[in-house]
mmCIF file of C-alpha atoms and ligand atoms in Angstrom:
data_model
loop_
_atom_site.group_PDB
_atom_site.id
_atom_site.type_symbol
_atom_site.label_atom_id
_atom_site.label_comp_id
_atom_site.label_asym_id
_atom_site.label_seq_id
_atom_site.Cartn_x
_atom_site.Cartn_y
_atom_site.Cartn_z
ATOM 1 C CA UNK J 1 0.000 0.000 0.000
ATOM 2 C CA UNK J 2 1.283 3.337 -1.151
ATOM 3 C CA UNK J 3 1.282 6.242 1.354
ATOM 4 C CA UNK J 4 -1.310 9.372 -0.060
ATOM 5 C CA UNK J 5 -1.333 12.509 0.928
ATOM 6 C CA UNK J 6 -5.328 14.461 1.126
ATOM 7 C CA UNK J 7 -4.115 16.365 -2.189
ATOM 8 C CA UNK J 8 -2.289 14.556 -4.696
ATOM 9 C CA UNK J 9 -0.335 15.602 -7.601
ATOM 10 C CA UNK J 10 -1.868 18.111 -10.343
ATOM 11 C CA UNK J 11 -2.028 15.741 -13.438
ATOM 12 C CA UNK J 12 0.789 17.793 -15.032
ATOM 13 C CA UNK J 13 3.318 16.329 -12.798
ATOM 14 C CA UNK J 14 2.641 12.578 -12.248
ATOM 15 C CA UNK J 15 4.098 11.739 -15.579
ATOM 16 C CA UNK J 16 1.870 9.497 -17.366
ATOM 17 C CA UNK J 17 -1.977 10.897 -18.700
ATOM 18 C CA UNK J 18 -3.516 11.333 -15.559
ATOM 19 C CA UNK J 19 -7.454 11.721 -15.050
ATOM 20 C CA UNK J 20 -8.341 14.384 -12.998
ATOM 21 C CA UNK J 21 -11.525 13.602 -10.280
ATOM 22 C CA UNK J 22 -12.985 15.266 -7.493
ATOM 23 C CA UNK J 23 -15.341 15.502 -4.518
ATOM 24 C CA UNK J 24 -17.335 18.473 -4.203
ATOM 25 C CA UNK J 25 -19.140 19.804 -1.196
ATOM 26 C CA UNK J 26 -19.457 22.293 1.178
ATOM 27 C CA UNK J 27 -17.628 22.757 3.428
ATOM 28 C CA UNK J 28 -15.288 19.700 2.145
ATOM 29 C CA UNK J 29 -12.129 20.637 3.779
ATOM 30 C CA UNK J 30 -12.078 17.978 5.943
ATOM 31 C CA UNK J 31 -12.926 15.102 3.535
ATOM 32 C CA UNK J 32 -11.272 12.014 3.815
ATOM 33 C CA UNK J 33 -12.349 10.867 -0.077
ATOM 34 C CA UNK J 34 -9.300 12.146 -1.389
ATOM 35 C CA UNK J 35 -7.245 10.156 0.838
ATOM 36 C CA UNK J 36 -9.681 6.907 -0.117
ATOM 37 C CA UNK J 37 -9.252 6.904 -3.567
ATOM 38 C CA UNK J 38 -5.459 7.866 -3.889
ATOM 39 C CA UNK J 39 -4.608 4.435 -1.844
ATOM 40 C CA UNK J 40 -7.241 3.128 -4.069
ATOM 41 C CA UNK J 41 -5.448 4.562 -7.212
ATOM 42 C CA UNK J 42 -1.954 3.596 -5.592
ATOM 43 C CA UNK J 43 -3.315 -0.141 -5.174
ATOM 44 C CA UNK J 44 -4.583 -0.218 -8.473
ATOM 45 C CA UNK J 45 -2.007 1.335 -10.196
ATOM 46 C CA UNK J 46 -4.437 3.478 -11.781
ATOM 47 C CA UNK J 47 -2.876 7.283 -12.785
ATOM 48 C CA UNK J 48 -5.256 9.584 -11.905
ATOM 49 C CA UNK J 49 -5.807 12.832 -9.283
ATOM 50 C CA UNK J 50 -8.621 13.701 -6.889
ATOM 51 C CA UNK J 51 -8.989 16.489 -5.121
ATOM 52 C CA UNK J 52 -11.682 18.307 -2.568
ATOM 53 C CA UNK J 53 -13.268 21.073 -4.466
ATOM 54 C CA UNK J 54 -15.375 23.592 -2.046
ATOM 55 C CA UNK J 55 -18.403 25.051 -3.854
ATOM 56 C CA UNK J 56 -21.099 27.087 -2.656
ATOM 57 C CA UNK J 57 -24.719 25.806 -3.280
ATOM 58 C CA UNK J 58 -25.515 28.756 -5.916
ATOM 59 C CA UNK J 59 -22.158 27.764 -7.818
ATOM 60 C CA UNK J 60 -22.689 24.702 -8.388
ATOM 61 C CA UNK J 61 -23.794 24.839 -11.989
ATOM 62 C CA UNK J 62 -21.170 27.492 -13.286
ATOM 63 C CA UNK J 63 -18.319 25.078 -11.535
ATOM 64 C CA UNK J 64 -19.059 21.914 -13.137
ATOM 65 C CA UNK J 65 -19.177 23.367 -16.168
ATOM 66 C CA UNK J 66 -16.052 25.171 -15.620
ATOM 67 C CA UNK J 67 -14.467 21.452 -14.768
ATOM 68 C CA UNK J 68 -16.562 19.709 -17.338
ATOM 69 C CA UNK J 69 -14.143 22.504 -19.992
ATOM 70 C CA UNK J 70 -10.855 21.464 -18.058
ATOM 71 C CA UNK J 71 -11.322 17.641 -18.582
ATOM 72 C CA UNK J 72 -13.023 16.555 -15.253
ATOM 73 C CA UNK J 73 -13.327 13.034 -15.745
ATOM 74 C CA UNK J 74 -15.994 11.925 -12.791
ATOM 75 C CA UNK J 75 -16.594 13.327 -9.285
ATOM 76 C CA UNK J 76 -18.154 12.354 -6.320
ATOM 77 C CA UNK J 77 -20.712 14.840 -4.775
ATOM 78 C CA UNK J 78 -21.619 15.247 -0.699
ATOM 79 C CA UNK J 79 -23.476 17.535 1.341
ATOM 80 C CA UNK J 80 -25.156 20.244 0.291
ATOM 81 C CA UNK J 81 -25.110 18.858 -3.272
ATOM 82 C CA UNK J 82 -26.157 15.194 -3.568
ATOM 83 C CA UNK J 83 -30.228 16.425 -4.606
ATOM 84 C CA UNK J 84 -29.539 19.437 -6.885
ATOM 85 C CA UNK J 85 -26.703 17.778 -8.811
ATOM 86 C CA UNK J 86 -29.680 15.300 -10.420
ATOM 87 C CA UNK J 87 -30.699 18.514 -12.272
ATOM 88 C CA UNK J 88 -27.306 18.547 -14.041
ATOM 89 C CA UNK J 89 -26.900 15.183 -15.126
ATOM 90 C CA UNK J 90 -27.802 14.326 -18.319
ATOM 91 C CA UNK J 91 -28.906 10.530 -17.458
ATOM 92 C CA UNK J 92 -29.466 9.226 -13.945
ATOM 93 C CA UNK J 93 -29.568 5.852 -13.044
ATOM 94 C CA UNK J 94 -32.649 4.145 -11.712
ATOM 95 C CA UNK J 95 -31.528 3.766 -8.052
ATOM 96 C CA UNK J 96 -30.200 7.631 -7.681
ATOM 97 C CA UNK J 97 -33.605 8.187 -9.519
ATOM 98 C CA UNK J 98 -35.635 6.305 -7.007
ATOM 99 C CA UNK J 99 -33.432 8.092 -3.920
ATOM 100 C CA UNK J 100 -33.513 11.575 -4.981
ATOM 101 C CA UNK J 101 -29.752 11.883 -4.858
ATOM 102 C CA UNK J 102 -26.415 11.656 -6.913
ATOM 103 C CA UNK J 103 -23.033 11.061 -5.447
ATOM 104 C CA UNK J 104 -21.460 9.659 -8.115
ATOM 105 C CA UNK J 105 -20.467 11.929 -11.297
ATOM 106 C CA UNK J 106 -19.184 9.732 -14.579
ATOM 107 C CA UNK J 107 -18.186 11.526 -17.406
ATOM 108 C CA UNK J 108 -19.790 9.245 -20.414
ATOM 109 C CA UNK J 109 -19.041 10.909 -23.816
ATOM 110 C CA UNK J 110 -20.124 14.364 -24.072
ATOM 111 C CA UNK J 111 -22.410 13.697 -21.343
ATOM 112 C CA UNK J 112 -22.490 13.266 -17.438
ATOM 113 C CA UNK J 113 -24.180 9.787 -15.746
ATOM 114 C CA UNK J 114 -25.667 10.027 -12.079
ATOM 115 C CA UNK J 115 -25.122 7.184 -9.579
ATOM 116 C CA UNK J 116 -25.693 7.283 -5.773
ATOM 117 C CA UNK J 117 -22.959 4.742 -4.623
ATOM 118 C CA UNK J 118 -24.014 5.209 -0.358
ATOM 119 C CA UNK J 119 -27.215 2.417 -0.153
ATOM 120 C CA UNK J 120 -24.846 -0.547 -1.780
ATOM 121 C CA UNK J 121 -22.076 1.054 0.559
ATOM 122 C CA UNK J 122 -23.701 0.584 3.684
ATOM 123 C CA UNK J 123 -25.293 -2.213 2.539
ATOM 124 C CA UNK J 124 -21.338 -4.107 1.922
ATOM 125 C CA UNK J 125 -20.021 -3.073 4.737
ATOM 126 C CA UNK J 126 -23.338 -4.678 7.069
ATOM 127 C CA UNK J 127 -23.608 -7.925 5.255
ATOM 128 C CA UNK J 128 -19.878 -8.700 4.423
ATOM 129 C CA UNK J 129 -17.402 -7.094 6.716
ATOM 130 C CA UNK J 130 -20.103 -6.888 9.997
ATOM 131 C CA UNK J 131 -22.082 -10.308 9.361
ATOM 132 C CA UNK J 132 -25.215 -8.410 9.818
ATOM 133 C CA UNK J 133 -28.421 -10.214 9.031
ATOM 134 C CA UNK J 134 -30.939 -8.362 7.400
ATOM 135 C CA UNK J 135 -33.776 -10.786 5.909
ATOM 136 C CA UNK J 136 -36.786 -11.310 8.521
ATOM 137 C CA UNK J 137 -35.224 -8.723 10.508
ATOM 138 C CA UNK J 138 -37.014 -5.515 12.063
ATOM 139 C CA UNK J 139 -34.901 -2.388 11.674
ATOM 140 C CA UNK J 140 -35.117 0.906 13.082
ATOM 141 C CA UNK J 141 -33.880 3.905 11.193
ATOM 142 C CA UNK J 142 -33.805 7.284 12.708
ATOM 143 C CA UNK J 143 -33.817 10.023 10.417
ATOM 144 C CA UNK J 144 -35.203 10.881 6.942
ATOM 145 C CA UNK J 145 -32.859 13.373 5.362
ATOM 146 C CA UNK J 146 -31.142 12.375 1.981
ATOM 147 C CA UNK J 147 -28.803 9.720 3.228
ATOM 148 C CA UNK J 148 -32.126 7.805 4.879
ATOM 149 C CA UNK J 149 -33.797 8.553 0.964
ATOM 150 C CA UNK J 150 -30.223 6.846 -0.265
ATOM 151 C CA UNK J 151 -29.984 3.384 1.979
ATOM 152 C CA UNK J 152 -34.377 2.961 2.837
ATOM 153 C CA UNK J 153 -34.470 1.063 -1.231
ATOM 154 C CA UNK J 154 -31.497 -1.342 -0.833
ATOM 155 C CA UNK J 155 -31.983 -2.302 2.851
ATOM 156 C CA UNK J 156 -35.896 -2.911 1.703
ATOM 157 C CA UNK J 157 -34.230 -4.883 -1.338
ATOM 158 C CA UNK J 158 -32.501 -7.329 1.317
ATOM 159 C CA UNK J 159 -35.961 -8.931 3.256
ATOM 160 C CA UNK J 160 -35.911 -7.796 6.229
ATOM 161 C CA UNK J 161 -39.191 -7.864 8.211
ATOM 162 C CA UNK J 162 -40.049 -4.624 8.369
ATOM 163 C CA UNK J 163 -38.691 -1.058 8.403
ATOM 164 C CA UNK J 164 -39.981 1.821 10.817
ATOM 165 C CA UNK J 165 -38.576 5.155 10.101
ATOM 166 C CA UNK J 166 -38.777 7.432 13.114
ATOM 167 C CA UNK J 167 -37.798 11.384 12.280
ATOM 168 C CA UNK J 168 -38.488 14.641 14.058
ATOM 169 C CA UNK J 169 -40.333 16.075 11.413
ATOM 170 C CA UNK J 170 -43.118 13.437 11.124
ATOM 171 C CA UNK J 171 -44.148 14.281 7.803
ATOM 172 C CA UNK J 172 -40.539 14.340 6.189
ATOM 173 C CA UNK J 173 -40.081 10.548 7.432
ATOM 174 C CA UNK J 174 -43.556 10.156 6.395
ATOM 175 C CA UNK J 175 -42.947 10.763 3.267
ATOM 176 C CA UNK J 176 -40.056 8.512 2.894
ATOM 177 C CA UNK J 177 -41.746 5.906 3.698
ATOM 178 C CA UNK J 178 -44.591 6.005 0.960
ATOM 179 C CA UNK J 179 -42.067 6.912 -1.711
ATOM 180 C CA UNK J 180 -40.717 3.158 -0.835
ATOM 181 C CA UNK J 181 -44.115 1.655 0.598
ATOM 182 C CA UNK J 182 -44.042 -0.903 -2.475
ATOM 183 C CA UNK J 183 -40.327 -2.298 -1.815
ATOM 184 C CA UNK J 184 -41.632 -3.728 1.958
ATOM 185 C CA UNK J 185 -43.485 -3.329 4.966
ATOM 186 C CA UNK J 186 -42.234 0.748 5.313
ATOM 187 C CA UNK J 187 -43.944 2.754 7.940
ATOM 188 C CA UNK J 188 -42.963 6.220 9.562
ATOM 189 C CA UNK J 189 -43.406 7.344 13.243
ATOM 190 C CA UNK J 190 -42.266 10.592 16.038
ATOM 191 C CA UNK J 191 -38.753 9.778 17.671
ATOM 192 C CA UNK J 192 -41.272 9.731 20.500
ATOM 193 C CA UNK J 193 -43.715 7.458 18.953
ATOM 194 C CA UNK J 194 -41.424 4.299 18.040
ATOM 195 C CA UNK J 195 -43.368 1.258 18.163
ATOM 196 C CA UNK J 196 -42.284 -1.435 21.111
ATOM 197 C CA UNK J 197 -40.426 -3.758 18.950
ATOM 198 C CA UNK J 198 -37.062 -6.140 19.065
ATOM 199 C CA UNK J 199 -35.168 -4.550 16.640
ATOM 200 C CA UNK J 200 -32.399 -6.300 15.329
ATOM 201 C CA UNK J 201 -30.936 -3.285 13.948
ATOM 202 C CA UNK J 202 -30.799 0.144 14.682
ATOM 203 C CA UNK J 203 -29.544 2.892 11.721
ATOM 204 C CA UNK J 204 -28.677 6.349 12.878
ATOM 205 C CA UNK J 205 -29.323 8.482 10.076
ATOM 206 C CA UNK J 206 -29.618 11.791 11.393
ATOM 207 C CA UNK J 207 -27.190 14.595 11.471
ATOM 208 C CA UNK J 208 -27.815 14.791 15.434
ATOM 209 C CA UNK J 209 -23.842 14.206 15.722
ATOM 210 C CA UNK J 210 -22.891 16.985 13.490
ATOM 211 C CA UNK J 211 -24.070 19.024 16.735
ATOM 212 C CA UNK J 212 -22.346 16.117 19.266
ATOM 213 C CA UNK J 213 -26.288 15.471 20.077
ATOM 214 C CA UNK J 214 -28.430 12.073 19.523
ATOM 215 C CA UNK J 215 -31.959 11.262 18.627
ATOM 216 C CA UNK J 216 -33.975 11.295 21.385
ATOM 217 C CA UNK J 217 -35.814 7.900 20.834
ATOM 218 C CA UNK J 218 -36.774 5.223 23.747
ATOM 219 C CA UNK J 219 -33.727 3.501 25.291
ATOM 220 C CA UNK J 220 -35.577 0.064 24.430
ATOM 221 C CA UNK J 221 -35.030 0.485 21.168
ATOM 222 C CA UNK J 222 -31.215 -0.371 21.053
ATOM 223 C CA UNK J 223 -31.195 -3.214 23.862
ATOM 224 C CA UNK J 224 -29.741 -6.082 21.990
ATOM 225 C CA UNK J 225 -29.900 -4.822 18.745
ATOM 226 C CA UNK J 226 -26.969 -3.858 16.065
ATOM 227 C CA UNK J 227 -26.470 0.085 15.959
ATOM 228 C CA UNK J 228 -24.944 1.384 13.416
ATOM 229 C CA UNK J 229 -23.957 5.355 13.406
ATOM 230 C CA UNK J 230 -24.089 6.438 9.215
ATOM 231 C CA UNK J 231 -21.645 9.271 10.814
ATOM 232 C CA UNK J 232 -17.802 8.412 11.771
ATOM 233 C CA UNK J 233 -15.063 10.063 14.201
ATOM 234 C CA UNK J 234 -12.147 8.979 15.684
ATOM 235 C CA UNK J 235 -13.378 8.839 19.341
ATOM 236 C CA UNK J 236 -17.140 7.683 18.560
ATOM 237 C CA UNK J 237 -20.213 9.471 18.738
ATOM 238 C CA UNK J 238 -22.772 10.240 20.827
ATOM 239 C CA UNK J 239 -25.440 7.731 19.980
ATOM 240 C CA UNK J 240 -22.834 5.109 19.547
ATOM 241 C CA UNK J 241 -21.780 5.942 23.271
ATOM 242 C CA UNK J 242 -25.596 5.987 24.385
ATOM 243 C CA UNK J 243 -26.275 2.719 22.495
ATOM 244 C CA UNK J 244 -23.499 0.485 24.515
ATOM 245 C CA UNK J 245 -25.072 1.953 27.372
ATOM 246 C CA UNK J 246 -28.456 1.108 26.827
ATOM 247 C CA UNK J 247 -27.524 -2.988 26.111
ATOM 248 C CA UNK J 248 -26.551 -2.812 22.361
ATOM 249 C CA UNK J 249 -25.580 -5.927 21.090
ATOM 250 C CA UNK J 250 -22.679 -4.266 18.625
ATOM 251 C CA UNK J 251 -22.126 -0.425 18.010
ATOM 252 C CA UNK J 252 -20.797 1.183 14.705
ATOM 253 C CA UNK J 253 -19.599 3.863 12.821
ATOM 254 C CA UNK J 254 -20.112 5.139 9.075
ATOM 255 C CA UNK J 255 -16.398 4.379 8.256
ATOM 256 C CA UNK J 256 -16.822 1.363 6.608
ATOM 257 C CA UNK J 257 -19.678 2.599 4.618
ATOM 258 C CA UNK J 258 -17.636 5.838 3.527
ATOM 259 C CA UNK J 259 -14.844 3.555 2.169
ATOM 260 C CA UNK J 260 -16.882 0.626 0.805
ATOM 261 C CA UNK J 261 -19.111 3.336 -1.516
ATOM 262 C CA UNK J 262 -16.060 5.236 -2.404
ATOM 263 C CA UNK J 263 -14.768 1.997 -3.853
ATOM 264 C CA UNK J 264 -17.914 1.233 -6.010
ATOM 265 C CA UNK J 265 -17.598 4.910 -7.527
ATOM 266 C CA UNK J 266 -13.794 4.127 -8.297
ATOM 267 C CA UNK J 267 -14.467 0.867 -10.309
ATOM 268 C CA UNK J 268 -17.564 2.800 -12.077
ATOM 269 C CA UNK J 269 -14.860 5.214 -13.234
ATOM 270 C CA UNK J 270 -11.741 2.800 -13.977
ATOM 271 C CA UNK J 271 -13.388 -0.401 -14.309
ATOM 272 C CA UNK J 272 -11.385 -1.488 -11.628
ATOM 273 C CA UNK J 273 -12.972 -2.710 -7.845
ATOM 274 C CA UNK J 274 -10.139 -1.715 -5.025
ATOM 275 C CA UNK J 275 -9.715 -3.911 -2.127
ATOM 276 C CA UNK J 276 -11.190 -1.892 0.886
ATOM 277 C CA UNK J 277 -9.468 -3.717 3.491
ATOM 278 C CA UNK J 278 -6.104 -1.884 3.167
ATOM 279 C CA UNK J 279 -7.642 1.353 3.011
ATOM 280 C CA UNK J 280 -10.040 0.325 6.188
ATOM 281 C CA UNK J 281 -7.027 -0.509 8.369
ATOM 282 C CA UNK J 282 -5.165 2.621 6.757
ATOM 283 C CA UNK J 283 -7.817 5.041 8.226
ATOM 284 C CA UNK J 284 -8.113 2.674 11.515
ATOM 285 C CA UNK J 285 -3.999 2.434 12.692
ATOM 286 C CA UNK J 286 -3.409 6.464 10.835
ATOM 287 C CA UNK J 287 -6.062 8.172 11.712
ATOM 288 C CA UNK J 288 -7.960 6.083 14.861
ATOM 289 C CA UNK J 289 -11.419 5.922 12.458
ATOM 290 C CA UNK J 290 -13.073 2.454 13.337
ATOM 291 C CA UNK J 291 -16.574 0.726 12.227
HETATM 292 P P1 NDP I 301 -29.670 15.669 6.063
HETATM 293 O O1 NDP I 301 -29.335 17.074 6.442
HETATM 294 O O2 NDP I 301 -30.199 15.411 4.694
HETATM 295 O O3 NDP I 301 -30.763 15.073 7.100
HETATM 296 C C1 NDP I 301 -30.602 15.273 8.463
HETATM 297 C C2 NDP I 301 -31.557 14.377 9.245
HETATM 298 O O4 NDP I 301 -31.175 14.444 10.622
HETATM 299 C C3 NDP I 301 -33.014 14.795 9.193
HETATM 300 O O5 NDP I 301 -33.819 13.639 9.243
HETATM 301 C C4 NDP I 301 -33.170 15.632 10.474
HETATM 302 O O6 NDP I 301 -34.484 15.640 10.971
HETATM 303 C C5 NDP I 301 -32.300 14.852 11.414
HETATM 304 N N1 NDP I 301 -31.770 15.617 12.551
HETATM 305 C C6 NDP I 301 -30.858 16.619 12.524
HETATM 306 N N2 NDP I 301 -30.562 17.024 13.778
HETATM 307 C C7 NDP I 301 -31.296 16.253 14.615
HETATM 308 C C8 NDP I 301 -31.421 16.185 16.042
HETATM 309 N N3 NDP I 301 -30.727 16.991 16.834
HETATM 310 N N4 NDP I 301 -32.261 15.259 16.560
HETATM 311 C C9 NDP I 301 -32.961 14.436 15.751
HETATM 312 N N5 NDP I 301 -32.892 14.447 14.395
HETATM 313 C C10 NDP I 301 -32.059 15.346 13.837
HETATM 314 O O7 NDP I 301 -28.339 14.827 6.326
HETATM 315 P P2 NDP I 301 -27.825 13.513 5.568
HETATM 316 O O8 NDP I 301 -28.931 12.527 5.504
HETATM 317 O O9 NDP I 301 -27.148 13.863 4.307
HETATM 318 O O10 NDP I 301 -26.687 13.000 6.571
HETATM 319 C C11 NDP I 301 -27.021 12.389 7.812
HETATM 320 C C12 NDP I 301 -25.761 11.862 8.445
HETATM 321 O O11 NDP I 301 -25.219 10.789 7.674
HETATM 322 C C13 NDP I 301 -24.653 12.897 8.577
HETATM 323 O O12 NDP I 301 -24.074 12.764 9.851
HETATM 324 C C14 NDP I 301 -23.654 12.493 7.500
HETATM 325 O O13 NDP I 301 -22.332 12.850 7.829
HETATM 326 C C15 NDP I 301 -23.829 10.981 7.476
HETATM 327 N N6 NDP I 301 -23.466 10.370 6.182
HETATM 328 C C16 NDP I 301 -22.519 9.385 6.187
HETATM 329 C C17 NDP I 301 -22.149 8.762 5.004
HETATM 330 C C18 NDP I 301 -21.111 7.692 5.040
HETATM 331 O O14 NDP I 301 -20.586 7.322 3.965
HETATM 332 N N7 NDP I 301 -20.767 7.153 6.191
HETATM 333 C C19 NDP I 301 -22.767 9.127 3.716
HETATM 334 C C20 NDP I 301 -23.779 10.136 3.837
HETATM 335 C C21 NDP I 301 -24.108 10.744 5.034
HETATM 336 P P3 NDP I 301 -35.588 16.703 10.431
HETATM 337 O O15 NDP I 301 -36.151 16.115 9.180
HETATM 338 O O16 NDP I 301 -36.564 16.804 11.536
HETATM 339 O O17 NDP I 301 -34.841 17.993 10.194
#
């Protein structure tokens, strides 16, 4: 494994032709993605650059076509951009479509392809790297902003018994839940009406840790149950800390979901699937980030 630095080489110094990609967001100065996909790139032996490009919600259009004019070859696109991007793509595929949102940018032609990358994420890193049973299970998710709208069709896709979506704002998590009512047995609640239920997994999909808060739902909800935080930090997070607490059976963070769906987006642009594990320890014994 090659070591990468958060900025890599402009294109016009790493020798061979070198594909230029990017994450944009705002504020995105803290992003690890250009960190994933250089070890990705290094481990591939794929020549290309990403870098974290800062853009302000009403730039957005004048800045991609400013890259689009310098070469930009794909991009990945986080918060406050993942809904208002779909506007700009040309073609969006069917599962970005269905969630509202676009983090994956692939330059096809003369025209730009939308993917959303985060649901199959979070899905790889539950079922293969955390064992996690989903069929025939009940699962709690808390929050119904556009990561929720990303993950609620391909945890639906995987069986389980049935999904309730608790949010503060009882009509944003309501609708959430009809725009998926025909994948499964969806239903939406108040974080203070969650229905008395052994969950076997509980999804924190709120921003509540952005403001080192939780979700104020019933501690009954997490006793034996898998938690898993869609947020990461290096020293955990507040739910994660209230959910071994309260008798959680395992607790965990987003890491693992951050690295798995950067890895999808990298083998949509090169045609290429990295090996996460490398990168997972990387960010684990570097940079103290865990699942
Ligand atoms: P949004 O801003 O779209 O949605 C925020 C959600 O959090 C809403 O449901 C909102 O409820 C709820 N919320 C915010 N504050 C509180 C609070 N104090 N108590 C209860 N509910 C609260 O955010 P995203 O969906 O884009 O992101 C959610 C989280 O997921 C973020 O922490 C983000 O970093 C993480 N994430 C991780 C990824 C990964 O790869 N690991 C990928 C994408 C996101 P309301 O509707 O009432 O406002």
């Amino acid at each position: 494994m090659t070591s990468a630095s958060a900025n890599p080489a402009p294109a016009d110094q790493a020798g061979d032709r070198t594909d230029r990609y990017a994450v944009f967001g705002h504020p995105i100065a803290h992003s690890l993605s250009p960190l994933i996909h250089t070890l990705f790139a290094g481990a591939t032996e794929q020549s290309l650059a990403y870098n974290a490009i800062d853009i302000l919600p009403e730039d957005l259009e004048s800045r991609l076509d400013e890259l689009t004019d310098e070469g930009l070859a794909g991009a990945n696109v986080t918060m406050p951009h993942k809904q208002r991007i779909m506007a700009l793509c040309d073609t969006v595929s069917p599962r970005a479509r269905l969630a509202g949102a676009v983090n994956t940018l692939i330059r096809r032609g003369e025209h730009w392809h939308g993917d959303t990358t985060d649901g199959q994420g979070l899905m790889t890193d539950l079922v293969d790297h955390l064992n996690v049973d989903i069929a025939n299970q009940h699962i709690l998710m808390v929050g119904a902003g556009g990561s929720a709208w990303s993950v609620l069709g391909p945890l639906l896709e995987a069986g389980p018994a049935s999904i309730v979506v608790a949010n503060r704002t009882l009509a944003s998590g309501q609708r959430l839940a009809d725009n998926f009512s025909e994948l499964g047995d969806v239903t939406a609640c108040g974080l203070d009406r969650v229905p008395t239920r052994d969950f076997g997994l509980v999804i924190n999909a709120t921003s509540a840790t952005l403001q080192n808060a939780r979700p104020s739902i019933p501690q009954g909800c997490v006793r034996d149950a898998t938690c898993y935080d869609l947020m990461y930090a290096s020293d955990g997070t507040a739910f994660g800390d209230w959910c071994r607490r309260y008798g959680a059976r395992s607790v965990h963070t987003g890491i693992g979901m951050l690295v798995e769906q950067a890895a999808l987006s990298f083998e949509m642009w090169r045609g290429v699937r990295p090996e996460t594990g490398p990168v997972r320890k990387h960010l684990a014994d570097e940079l103290g980030f865990r699942s």
